[in-house]
Short mmCIF file of C-alpha atoms and ligand atoms in Angstrom, two decimals:
data_model
loop_
_atom_site.label_atom_id
_atom_site.label_comp_id
_atom_site.label_asym_id
_atom_site.label_seq_id
_atom_site.Cartn_x
_atom_site.Cartn_y
_atom_site.Cartn_z
CA MET A 25 112.02 194.30 161.20
CA LEU A 26 111.15 190.62 161.02
CA ARG A 27 111.77 190.12 157.33
CA GLY A 28 115.07 188.23 157.45
CA ARG A 29 113.56 185.22 155.73
CA PHE A 30 111.45 187.15 153.20
CA GLN A 31 112.36 188.28 149.68
CA GLN A 32 109.31 190.44 149.04
CA GLU A 33 107.79 193.44 150.81
CA THR A 34 104.46 193.01 152.58
CA ALA A 35 101.60 193.96 150.26
CA PRO A 36 99.94 197.26 151.29
CA ALA A 37 96.50 195.68 151.70
CA MET A 38 98.05 192.90 153.78
CA GLN A 39 99.52 195.58 156.02
CA ARG A 40 96.12 197.13 156.51
CA LEU A 41 94.64 193.76 157.37
CA SER A 42 97.44 192.83 159.68
CA GLU A 43 98.16 195.95 161.68
CA SER A 44 96.77 196.21 165.17
CA VAL A 45 98.62 199.27 166.37
CA SER A 46 95.63 201.47 165.51
CA PHE A 47 93.92 199.91 168.54
CA ASP A 48 96.51 198.06 170.60
CA TRP A 49 98.53 201.26 171.12
CA ARG A 50 96.37 201.54 174.21
CA LEU A 51 98.47 198.81 175.81
CA PHE A 52 101.61 200.96 175.67
CA LYS A 53 101.95 201.66 179.40
CA PHE A 54 101.69 198.01 180.22
CA ASP A 55 103.93 196.99 177.34
CA ILE A 56 106.61 199.27 178.74
CA LEU A 57 106.04 198.14 182.30
CA GLY A 58 106.35 194.52 181.17
CA SER A 59 109.45 195.23 179.07
CA ILE A 60 111.23 196.89 181.99
CA ALA A 61 110.50 193.88 184.20
CA HIS A 62 111.71 191.59 181.41
CA ALA A 63 114.92 193.61 181.02
CA LYS A 64 115.51 193.30 184.76
CA ALA A 65 115.16 189.53 184.48
CA LEU A 66 117.64 189.52 181.56
CA HIS A 67 120.00 191.57 183.68
CA LYS A 68 119.59 189.22 186.62
CA ALA A 69 120.46 186.32 184.30
CA GLY A 70 123.65 188.11 183.26
CA LEU A 71 122.41 188.86 179.73
CA LEU A 72 122.40 192.63 180.09
CA THR A 73 125.04 194.82 181.71
CA ASP A 74 124.09 197.45 184.27
CA GLU A 75 124.61 200.04 181.58
CA GLU A 76 122.42 198.27 179.04
CA LEU A 77 119.64 197.84 181.58
CA GLY A 78 119.88 201.52 182.42
CA GLN A 79 119.67 202.49 178.74
CA ILE A 80 116.68 200.24 178.16
CA GLU A 81 114.83 201.55 181.16
CA THR A 82 115.46 205.21 180.34
CA GLY A 83 114.73 204.62 176.66
CA LEU A 84 111.41 202.95 177.40
CA LEU A 85 110.35 205.62 179.88
CA ASP A 86 111.20 208.32 177.32
CA ILE A 87 109.06 206.54 174.75
CA GLU A 88 106.26 206.40 177.28
CA LYS A 89 106.52 210.14 177.85
CA ASP A 90 106.38 210.79 174.12
CA ILE A 91 103.34 208.58 173.70
CA VAL A 92 101.55 210.34 176.58
CA ALA A 93 102.50 213.71 175.09
CA GLY A 94 101.15 212.61 171.71
CA THR A 95 104.46 213.15 169.93
CA PHE A 96 105.23 209.49 169.27
CA GLN A 97 104.60 208.34 165.70
CA PHE A 98 103.07 204.87 165.61
CA ARG A 99 103.84 203.20 162.29
CA PRO A 100 101.30 200.71 160.97
CA GLU A 101 103.99 198.97 158.92
CA LEU A 102 105.45 197.85 162.26
CA GLU A 103 102.17 196.05 162.91
CA ASP A 104 101.54 196.34 166.63
CA VAL A 105 102.34 198.34 169.73
CA HIS A 106 105.02 195.85 170.76
CA MET A 107 107.04 196.17 167.54
CA ASN A 108 106.59 199.93 167.45
CA ILE A 109 108.00 200.38 170.92
CA GLU A 110 110.84 197.91 170.39
CA ALA A 111 111.82 199.51 167.06
CA ALA A 112 111.77 203.00 168.57
CA LEU A 113 113.88 201.81 171.49
CA THR A 114 116.54 200.35 169.20
CA GLU A 115 116.52 203.51 167.07
CA ARG A 116 117.08 205.56 170.19
CA ILE A 117 119.58 203.49 172.19
CA GLY A 118 121.14 201.17 169.62
CA PRO A 119 122.38 197.62 170.34
CA ALA A 120 121.00 197.34 173.89
CA GLY A 121 117.51 197.81 172.42
CA ALA A 122 118.08 194.89 170.10
CA LYS A 123 118.72 192.64 173.12
CA LEU A 124 115.39 193.36 174.82
CA HIS A 125 113.42 190.66 173.02
CA THR A 126 115.79 187.87 174.16
CA ALA A 127 113.85 184.87 175.50
CA ARG A 128 110.53 186.56 174.76
CA SER A 129 107.91 186.29 172.05
CA ARG A 130 105.12 188.67 171.23
CA ASN A 131 102.90 185.75 172.15
CA ASP A 132 103.76 185.85 175.84
CA GLN A 133 104.28 189.61 175.64
CA VAL A 134 100.76 190.36 174.39
CA ALA A 135 99.28 187.94 176.92
CA LEU A 136 101.10 189.82 179.67
CA ASP A 137 100.10 193.25 178.39
CA LEU A 138 96.44 192.35 178.16
CA ARG A 139 96.45 190.87 181.65
CA LEU A 140 98.10 193.96 183.08
CA TYR A 141 95.66 196.20 181.22
CA LEU A 142 92.61 194.28 182.40
CA ARG A 143 93.86 194.05 185.97
CA ASN A 144 94.05 197.81 186.03
CA GLU A 145 90.62 198.20 184.47
CA CYS A 146 89.13 195.94 187.15
CA SER A 147 89.83 198.65 189.73
CA VAL A 148 88.35 201.35 187.51
CA ILE A 149 85.14 199.42 186.89
CA ARG A 150 84.86 198.46 190.55
CA ALA A 151 85.08 202.11 191.63
CA LEU A 152 82.40 203.09 189.09
CA LEU A 153 80.10 200.29 190.28
CA ILE A 154 80.48 201.48 193.87
CA GLU A 155 79.63 205.03 192.77
CA LEU A 156 76.39 203.85 191.19
CA GLN A 157 75.52 201.76 194.24
CA ARG A 158 76.04 204.84 196.39
CA ALA A 159 73.80 206.90 194.13
CA LEU A 160 71.04 204.28 194.35
CA VAL A 161 71.33 204.07 198.13
CA ALA A 162 71.26 207.87 198.38
CA ALA A 163 68.07 207.97 196.27
CA GLY A 164 66.58 205.29 198.51
CA ARG A 165 67.43 207.22 201.66
CA GLN A 166 65.86 210.37 200.27
CA HIS A 167 62.61 208.54 199.64
CA ALA A 168 62.76 206.08 202.50
CA ASP A 169 59.00 205.70 202.99
CA ALA A 170 57.72 206.19 199.47
CA VAL A 171 55.45 203.29 198.56
CA LEU A 172 54.74 202.23 195.01
CA PRO A 173 53.21 199.15 193.40
CA GLY A 174 55.59 196.30 192.75
CA TYR A 175 54.91 194.61 189.41
CA THR A 176 55.01 191.09 188.08
CA HIS A 177 54.17 190.62 184.40
CA LEU A 178 54.06 194.43 184.45
CA GLN A 179 50.74 194.12 186.29
CA ARG A 180 50.34 195.63 189.73
CA ALA A 181 51.24 192.91 192.23
CA GLN A 182 52.00 194.06 195.78
CA PRO A 183 53.08 197.32 197.38
CA VAL A 184 56.78 197.90 198.02
CA PHE A 185 58.90 200.74 199.31
CA LEU A 186 60.84 202.59 196.64
CA PRO A 187 64.16 201.91 198.38
CA HIS A 188 63.38 198.19 198.29
CA HIS A 189 63.06 198.46 194.52
CA LEU A 190 66.28 200.49 194.23
CA LEU A 191 68.22 198.22 196.56
CA ALA A 192 67.39 195.27 194.30
CA TYR A 193 69.77 196.90 191.81
CA VAL A 194 72.35 197.53 194.51
CA GLU A 195 72.33 193.77 195.14
CA MET A 196 72.80 193.05 191.42
CA LEU A 197 75.72 195.46 191.21
CA GLU A 198 77.22 193.87 194.31
CA ARG A 199 77.23 190.51 192.53
CA ASP A 200 78.82 192.21 189.52
CA LYS A 201 81.60 193.38 191.83
CA GLU A 202 82.01 189.85 193.15
CA ARG A 203 82.20 188.51 189.60
CA LEU A 204 84.76 191.16 188.74
CA ALA A 205 86.91 190.25 191.76
CA ASP A 206 86.67 186.61 190.77
CA ALA A 207 87.62 187.27 187.15
CA ARG A 208 90.54 189.33 188.42
CA LYS A 209 91.96 186.27 190.17
CA ARG A 210 92.38 184.50 186.84
CA ILE A 211 93.56 187.65 185.06
CA ASN A 212 96.19 188.03 187.74
CA ARG A 213 98.67 185.35 186.57
CA MET A 214 101.99 186.13 184.95
CA PRO A 215 102.53 184.54 181.50
CA LEU A 216 105.92 186.00 180.52
CA GLY A 217 108.56 183.32 180.08
CA SER A 218 106.20 181.12 178.09
CA GLY A 219 107.91 182.36 174.93
CA ALA A 220 106.18 181.68 171.64
CA ILE A 221 104.87 178.30 172.80
CA ALA A 222 107.51 176.33 174.70
CA GLY A 223 109.45 178.71 176.88
CA SER A 224 113.07 179.39 176.03
CA THR A 225 116.47 177.74 176.23
CA ILE A 226 117.46 180.85 178.16
CA PRO A 227 115.47 180.38 181.34
CA LEU A 228 114.68 183.59 183.19
CA ASP A 229 113.53 183.95 186.77
CA ARG A 230 109.79 184.09 186.24
CA ALA A 231 109.01 184.44 189.92
CA TYR A 232 111.19 187.54 189.96
CA VAL A 233 109.27 189.04 187.01
CA ALA A 234 105.98 188.19 188.72
CA GLU A 235 107.16 189.93 191.85
CA LEU A 236 108.25 193.02 189.95
CA LEU A 237 104.84 193.25 188.31
CA ASP A 238 102.93 192.40 191.46
CA PHE A 239 101.48 189.09 190.27
CA PRO A 240 100.80 186.54 193.02
CA GLU A 241 101.32 183.62 190.60
CA VAL A 242 102.97 182.64 187.34
CA THR A 243 101.20 180.56 184.71
CA HIS A 244 102.18 176.90 184.73
CA ASN A 245 101.84 175.76 181.15
CA SER A 246 103.55 177.70 178.37
CA MET A 247 101.17 176.40 175.68
CA ASP A 248 98.11 177.39 177.68
CA ALA A 249 99.61 180.72 178.68
CA VAL A 250 100.13 181.98 175.12
CA SER A 251 96.73 180.87 173.83
CA ASP A 252 94.45 181.35 176.83
CA ARG A 253 91.99 184.20 176.53
CA ASP A 254 89.33 182.88 178.92
CA PHE A 255 90.32 185.67 181.26
CA ALA A 256 89.33 188.22 178.59
CA ALA A 257 86.08 186.39 177.87
CA GLU A 258 85.27 186.41 181.58
CA MET A 259 85.84 190.14 181.68
CA LEU A 260 83.48 190.55 178.72
CA PHE A 261 80.88 188.46 180.52
CA VAL A 262 81.16 190.58 183.65
CA LEU A 263 80.78 193.74 181.54
CA ALA A 264 77.82 192.30 179.64
CA MET A 265 76.16 191.43 182.95
CA VAL A 266 76.72 194.93 184.28
CA GLY A 267 75.12 196.22 181.08
CA LEU A 268 72.25 193.80 181.43
CA HIS A 269 71.52 195.01 184.96
CA LEU A 270 71.65 198.64 183.89
CA SER A 271 69.45 197.80 180.93
CA ARG A 272 66.80 196.44 183.27
CA LEU A 273 67.03 199.52 185.47
CA SER A 274 66.75 201.61 182.32
CA GLU A 275 63.60 199.81 181.34
CA ASP A 276 62.09 200.57 184.76
CA LEU A 277 63.03 204.22 184.52
CA ILE A 278 61.74 204.59 180.98
CA LEU A 279 58.38 203.22 182.08
CA PHE A 280 58.30 205.20 185.30
CA ALA A 281 59.18 208.44 183.49
CA SER A 282 56.35 207.99 180.96
CA SER A 283 53.13 210.01 181.29
CA GLU A 284 51.34 206.73 181.90
CA PHE A 285 53.26 206.16 185.16
CA LYS A 286 54.65 209.57 186.08
CA PHE A 287 56.57 208.12 189.03
CA VAL A 288 59.83 209.86 188.26
CA ARG A 289 61.32 212.79 186.42
CA ILE A 290 64.74 212.53 184.83
CA SER A 291 66.70 215.77 184.99
CA ASP A 292 67.04 217.90 181.86
CA ALA A 293 70.79 217.41 181.95
CA TYR A 294 70.28 213.74 181.13
CA SER A 295 67.43 214.01 178.66
CA THR A 296 67.05 215.22 175.10
CA GLY A 297 64.26 216.84 173.13
CA SER A 298 62.69 215.95 169.82
CA SER A 299 63.76 217.65 166.61
CA LEU A 300 60.09 217.87 165.65
CA MET A 301 57.83 217.60 168.70
CA PRO A 302 58.37 220.56 171.04
CA GLN A 303 56.80 218.92 174.09
CA LYS A 304 59.07 215.88 174.14
CA LYS A 305 61.63 215.04 176.80
CA ASN A 306 63.23 211.69 176.17
CA PRO A 307 65.06 209.37 178.59
CA ASP A 308 68.03 208.94 176.25
CA VAL A 309 70.54 207.79 178.86
CA CYS A 310 68.32 204.82 179.62
CA GLU A 311 67.69 204.03 175.98
CA LEU A 312 71.37 204.30 175.04
CA THR A 313 72.26 202.05 177.96
CA ARG A 314 69.71 199.49 176.86
CA GLY A 315 71.03 199.71 173.30
CA LYS A 316 74.68 199.47 174.31
CA THR A 317 73.90 196.34 176.27
CA GLY A 318 73.21 194.64 172.94
CA ARG A 319 76.71 195.63 171.91
CA LEU A 320 78.23 194.35 175.16
CA ILE A 321 76.58 190.98 174.70
CA GLY A 322 77.75 191.05 171.08
CA ASN A 323 81.36 191.62 172.13
CA LEU A 324 81.20 188.64 174.48
CA VAL A 325 79.73 186.40 171.80
CA SER A 326 82.24 187.72 169.30
CA LEU A 327 85.25 186.72 171.43
CA LEU A 328 83.76 183.35 172.36
CA THR A 329 83.23 182.69 168.67
CA VAL A 330 86.82 183.66 167.84
CA LEU A 331 88.13 181.33 170.54
CA LYS A 332 86.01 178.30 169.89
CA GLY A 333 87.91 176.88 166.94
CA ILE A 334 91.49 177.85 167.73
CA PRO A 335 93.92 174.93 167.67
CA MET A 336 96.85 175.03 170.07
CA THR A 337 98.50 177.39 170.53
CA TYR A 338 98.82 181.03 169.46
CA ASN A 339 97.00 181.83 166.25
CA ARG A 340 96.65 185.24 164.75
CA ASP A 341 92.88 185.08 165.30
CA LEU A 342 93.71 186.03 168.87
CA GLN A 343 94.49 189.57 167.76
CA GLU A 344 90.71 189.95 167.51
CA ASP A 345 90.41 189.79 171.30
CA LYS A 346 91.40 193.39 171.94
CA GLU A 347 88.83 195.50 170.15
CA ALA A 348 85.97 193.65 171.80
CA VAL A 349 87.54 194.14 175.21
CA PHE A 350 88.42 197.82 174.66
CA ASP A 351 84.98 198.59 173.30
CA SER A 352 83.11 196.93 176.16
CA LEU A 353 85.28 198.70 178.72
CA ASP A 354 84.75 202.07 177.02
CA GLN A 355 81.00 201.60 176.82
CA VAL A 356 80.55 200.39 180.38
CA LYS A 357 82.71 203.16 181.78
CA ILE A 358 80.83 205.98 180.08
CA VAL A 359 77.47 204.44 180.88
CA LEU A 360 78.32 203.97 184.57
CA GLU A 361 79.68 207.49 184.85
CA VAL A 362 76.59 209.11 183.37
CA TYR A 363 74.22 206.74 185.13
CA SER A 364 75.43 207.57 188.65
CA ALA A 365 75.02 211.27 187.97
CA MET A 366 71.56 210.76 186.46
CA VAL A 367 70.37 208.65 189.40
CA ARG A 368 71.49 211.33 191.83
CA GLU A 369 69.21 213.81 190.09
CA LEU A 370 66.11 211.64 189.74
CA LYS A 371 62.99 213.29 191.15
CA PHE A 372 60.48 210.72 192.32
CA ASP A 373 56.85 211.77 192.57
CA PHE A 374 55.62 210.57 195.96
CA SER A 375 51.96 211.32 195.45
CA THR A 376 51.60 209.56 192.09
CA MET A 377 53.39 206.50 193.42
CA GLN A 378 51.32 206.58 196.60
CA ALA A 379 48.06 206.92 194.64
CA ALA A 380 49.00 203.92 192.50
CA ALA A 381 49.99 201.94 195.59
CA ASP A 382 46.60 202.70 197.16
CA ASP A 383 44.94 200.31 194.71
CA PRO A 384 43.31 197.90 197.20
CA GLY A 385 43.84 195.06 194.73
CA LEU A 386 47.50 195.17 195.75
CA LEU A 387 46.45 193.86 199.15
CA ALA A 388 44.28 191.01 197.87
CA THR A 389 46.94 188.54 199.01
CA ASP A 390 46.90 190.13 202.47
CA LEU A 391 43.16 189.55 202.52
CA ALA A 392 43.69 185.89 201.70
CA ASP A 393 46.24 185.76 204.54
CA TYR A 394 43.56 187.29 206.81
CA LEU A 395 41.38 184.27 206.12
CA VAL A 396 44.28 181.84 206.49
CA VAL A 397 45.01 183.18 209.96
CA ARG A 398 41.34 182.43 210.76
CA GLY A 399 41.73 178.81 209.74
CA VAL A 400 40.68 178.92 206.07
CA PRO A 401 42.92 176.77 203.81
CA PHE A 402 44.94 179.03 201.51
CA ARG A 403 43.54 177.66 198.24
CA GLN A 404 39.98 178.26 199.47
CA ALA A 405 40.90 181.76 200.63
CA HIS A 406 42.58 182.48 197.28
CA GLU A 407 39.46 181.41 195.43
CA ALA A 408 37.14 183.48 197.65
CA ILE A 409 39.20 186.64 197.21
CA GLY A 410 39.49 186.06 193.47
CA ALA A 411 35.71 185.75 193.26
CA LEU A 412 35.28 188.91 195.37
CA VAL A 413 37.59 190.84 193.01
CA ALA A 414 35.59 189.63 190.00
CA TYR A 415 32.30 190.46 191.77
CA GLY A 416 33.59 193.97 192.60
CA GLN A 417 34.57 194.47 188.98
CA THR A 418 31.07 193.68 187.72
CA GLN A 419 29.84 196.35 190.15
CA GLN A 420 32.63 198.76 189.26
CA ARG A 421 33.62 198.81 192.95
CA GLY A 422 36.99 198.17 194.51
CA LEU A 423 37.46 195.58 197.28
CA ARG A 424 37.48 198.27 199.94
CA GLU A 425 34.02 199.47 198.88
CA LEU A 426 32.26 196.14 199.34
CA SER A 427 30.14 195.72 202.48
CA LEU A 428 30.83 193.20 205.23
CA GLU A 429 27.65 191.43 204.23
CA GLU A 430 28.95 191.09 200.67
CA PHE A 431 32.30 189.82 201.92
CA ARG A 432 30.57 187.21 204.07
CA ARG A 433 28.69 185.89 201.06
CA PHE A 434 32.07 184.64 199.80
CA ASN A 435 33.43 183.43 203.12
CA HIS A 436 31.93 183.26 206.62
CA SER A 437 35.23 183.95 208.38
CA PHE A 438 35.17 187.64 207.40
CA GLU A 439 34.54 190.00 210.34
CA ALA A 440 34.33 193.79 210.57
CA ASP A 441 38.10 193.99 211.21
CA LEU A 442 38.75 192.84 207.62
CA TYR A 443 38.92 196.50 206.56
CA ASP A 444 42.05 196.95 208.70
CA VAL A 445 43.85 194.87 206.08
CA PHE A 446 43.64 197.84 203.73
CA GLN A 447 45.80 200.02 205.98
CA LEU A 448 48.82 200.24 203.73
CA ARG A 449 51.31 201.18 206.44
CA SER A 450 50.36 198.36 208.76
CA ALA A 451 50.24 195.98 205.80
CA MET A 452 53.86 196.91 205.04
CA GLY A 453 54.78 196.40 208.70
CA LYS A 454 53.75 192.76 208.49
CA ARG A 455 56.36 191.88 205.86
CA THR A 456 59.04 191.08 208.37
CA ALA A 457 60.92 188.04 207.06
CA ILE A 458 64.54 188.52 206.03
CA GLY A 459 64.53 190.13 202.59
CA ALA A 460 60.90 191.29 202.79
CA PRO A 461 60.07 195.00 202.73
CA SER A 462 58.83 195.90 206.21
CA PRO A 463 59.71 199.52 207.04
CA LYS A 464 62.14 198.25 209.67
CA ASN A 465 63.86 195.86 207.28
CA VAL A 466 64.13 198.43 204.51
CA ALA A 467 65.55 201.04 206.88
CA ALA A 468 68.10 198.53 208.18
CA GLU A 469 69.07 197.54 204.62
CA LEU A 470 69.53 201.18 203.64
CA GLU A 471 71.70 201.85 206.66
CA GLY A 472 73.64 198.64 206.14
CA TRP A 473 74.40 199.45 202.50
CA ASP A 474 75.21 203.03 203.31
CA ALA A 475 77.78 201.96 205.90
CA LYS A 476 79.22 199.21 203.70
CA LEU A 477 79.63 201.51 200.70
CA ARG A 478 81.31 204.19 202.77
CA GLU A 479 84.23 201.90 203.60
N1 LIG B 514 99.38 191.84 167.49
C1 LIG B 514 99.44 190.50 167.96
C2 LIG B 514 98.18 190.20 168.79
O1 LIG B 514 97.50 191.09 169.10
C3 LIG B 514 100.63 190.29 168.82
C4 LIG B 514 101.17 188.92 168.80
C5 LIG B 514 101.70 188.62 167.46
N2 LIG B 514 102.28 187.35 167.44
C6 LIG B 514 102.55 186.76 166.30
N3 LIG B 514 103.09 185.61 166.35
N4 LIG B 514 102.25 187.32 165.14
O2 LIG B 514 97.87 189.07 169.07
#
């Protein structure tokens, strides 16, 4: 199609290297949408008759139907989705088809298609993120007063409510949604009219095209518009961050589902067995998610690496943007879909979590606070409690089992009411600052998220 200046056919291996239609066919809907808007702009500029515009529109919509039906033959020798659709159009409607590419280059065309594609995917990903948030909030509401140890360094630290732990992930996913909305702003600019690099001597009404395609803005520099892929890199970052958050949650669930913790059971529908060991039930969803996150990060790094050395403006390297983007979207979508369903079926084991949270060591900080309230400087209190813990360990006794007389050996401010500190429920009730897990706060957070996510 483009071989006017060439005397030789493209070498077969070169064709295999060069073609992108095996993956960029996925842009077809947006390519057609963009081409119809472009044809309307050509018509508005007096370059297409009413009849020609009608033929182009019908021809393109027919092609779309055939692609959806699976009856359209993509030809790798035509390189990409853009050339395949244009060639088919001209085959079907004749000369009007050959006018479609007036004042357009594949460089601004592919930039438009990818932006339209990603803008659409933003809504899909957003809906899936909300679904997972809802599943986490629902799990939290089901287990509103389950207490478990919170961990730092994977060592028992302080008691928390299970919903507090789950809502931490709801917060992370909320920021992912914010990042997605922010990336969408920069995706949502209309590049068509930039031509190959420097616009066209046939100026079209770009604002009209933007309006037709529901873009709030057009791009303002033709050189930037054909070579910018930061918007795609941002999308890959957002997807990698979603993966990273799910990977952390996966790590928690893998640990909690182990026999060592036994805090949660993952439903059979989302687990697999071992080909050898009959007793095994493995948390594969979590492991696959953790593994796929490596791939999501890889896709981001891959695109950044492609972009870093590209001189102005369009270079063929840019064709490498699409597979990374498609792959990350595919992976994140399947992971989010399965994850929400898995979370809804998690069975948390109250009594095991409660037993672990009963470890009086978890309230050692509360005991230090007890002394602080009685005038002991915190560092001194910290040291006294630390020494008491060590003393208890030499005796194989927990803090709760030491006598008042023993406590007083380490600090004179201890009174008989010190044992009240070990009341887990009242200890939780004291954590009242914004963001801390008092029962009241956690209940309010659960209700707040529930209402927000219903909207
Ligand atoms: N398949 C190409 C891509 O994905 C489309 C643009 C081709 N432009 C060009 N000048 N060869 O980037």
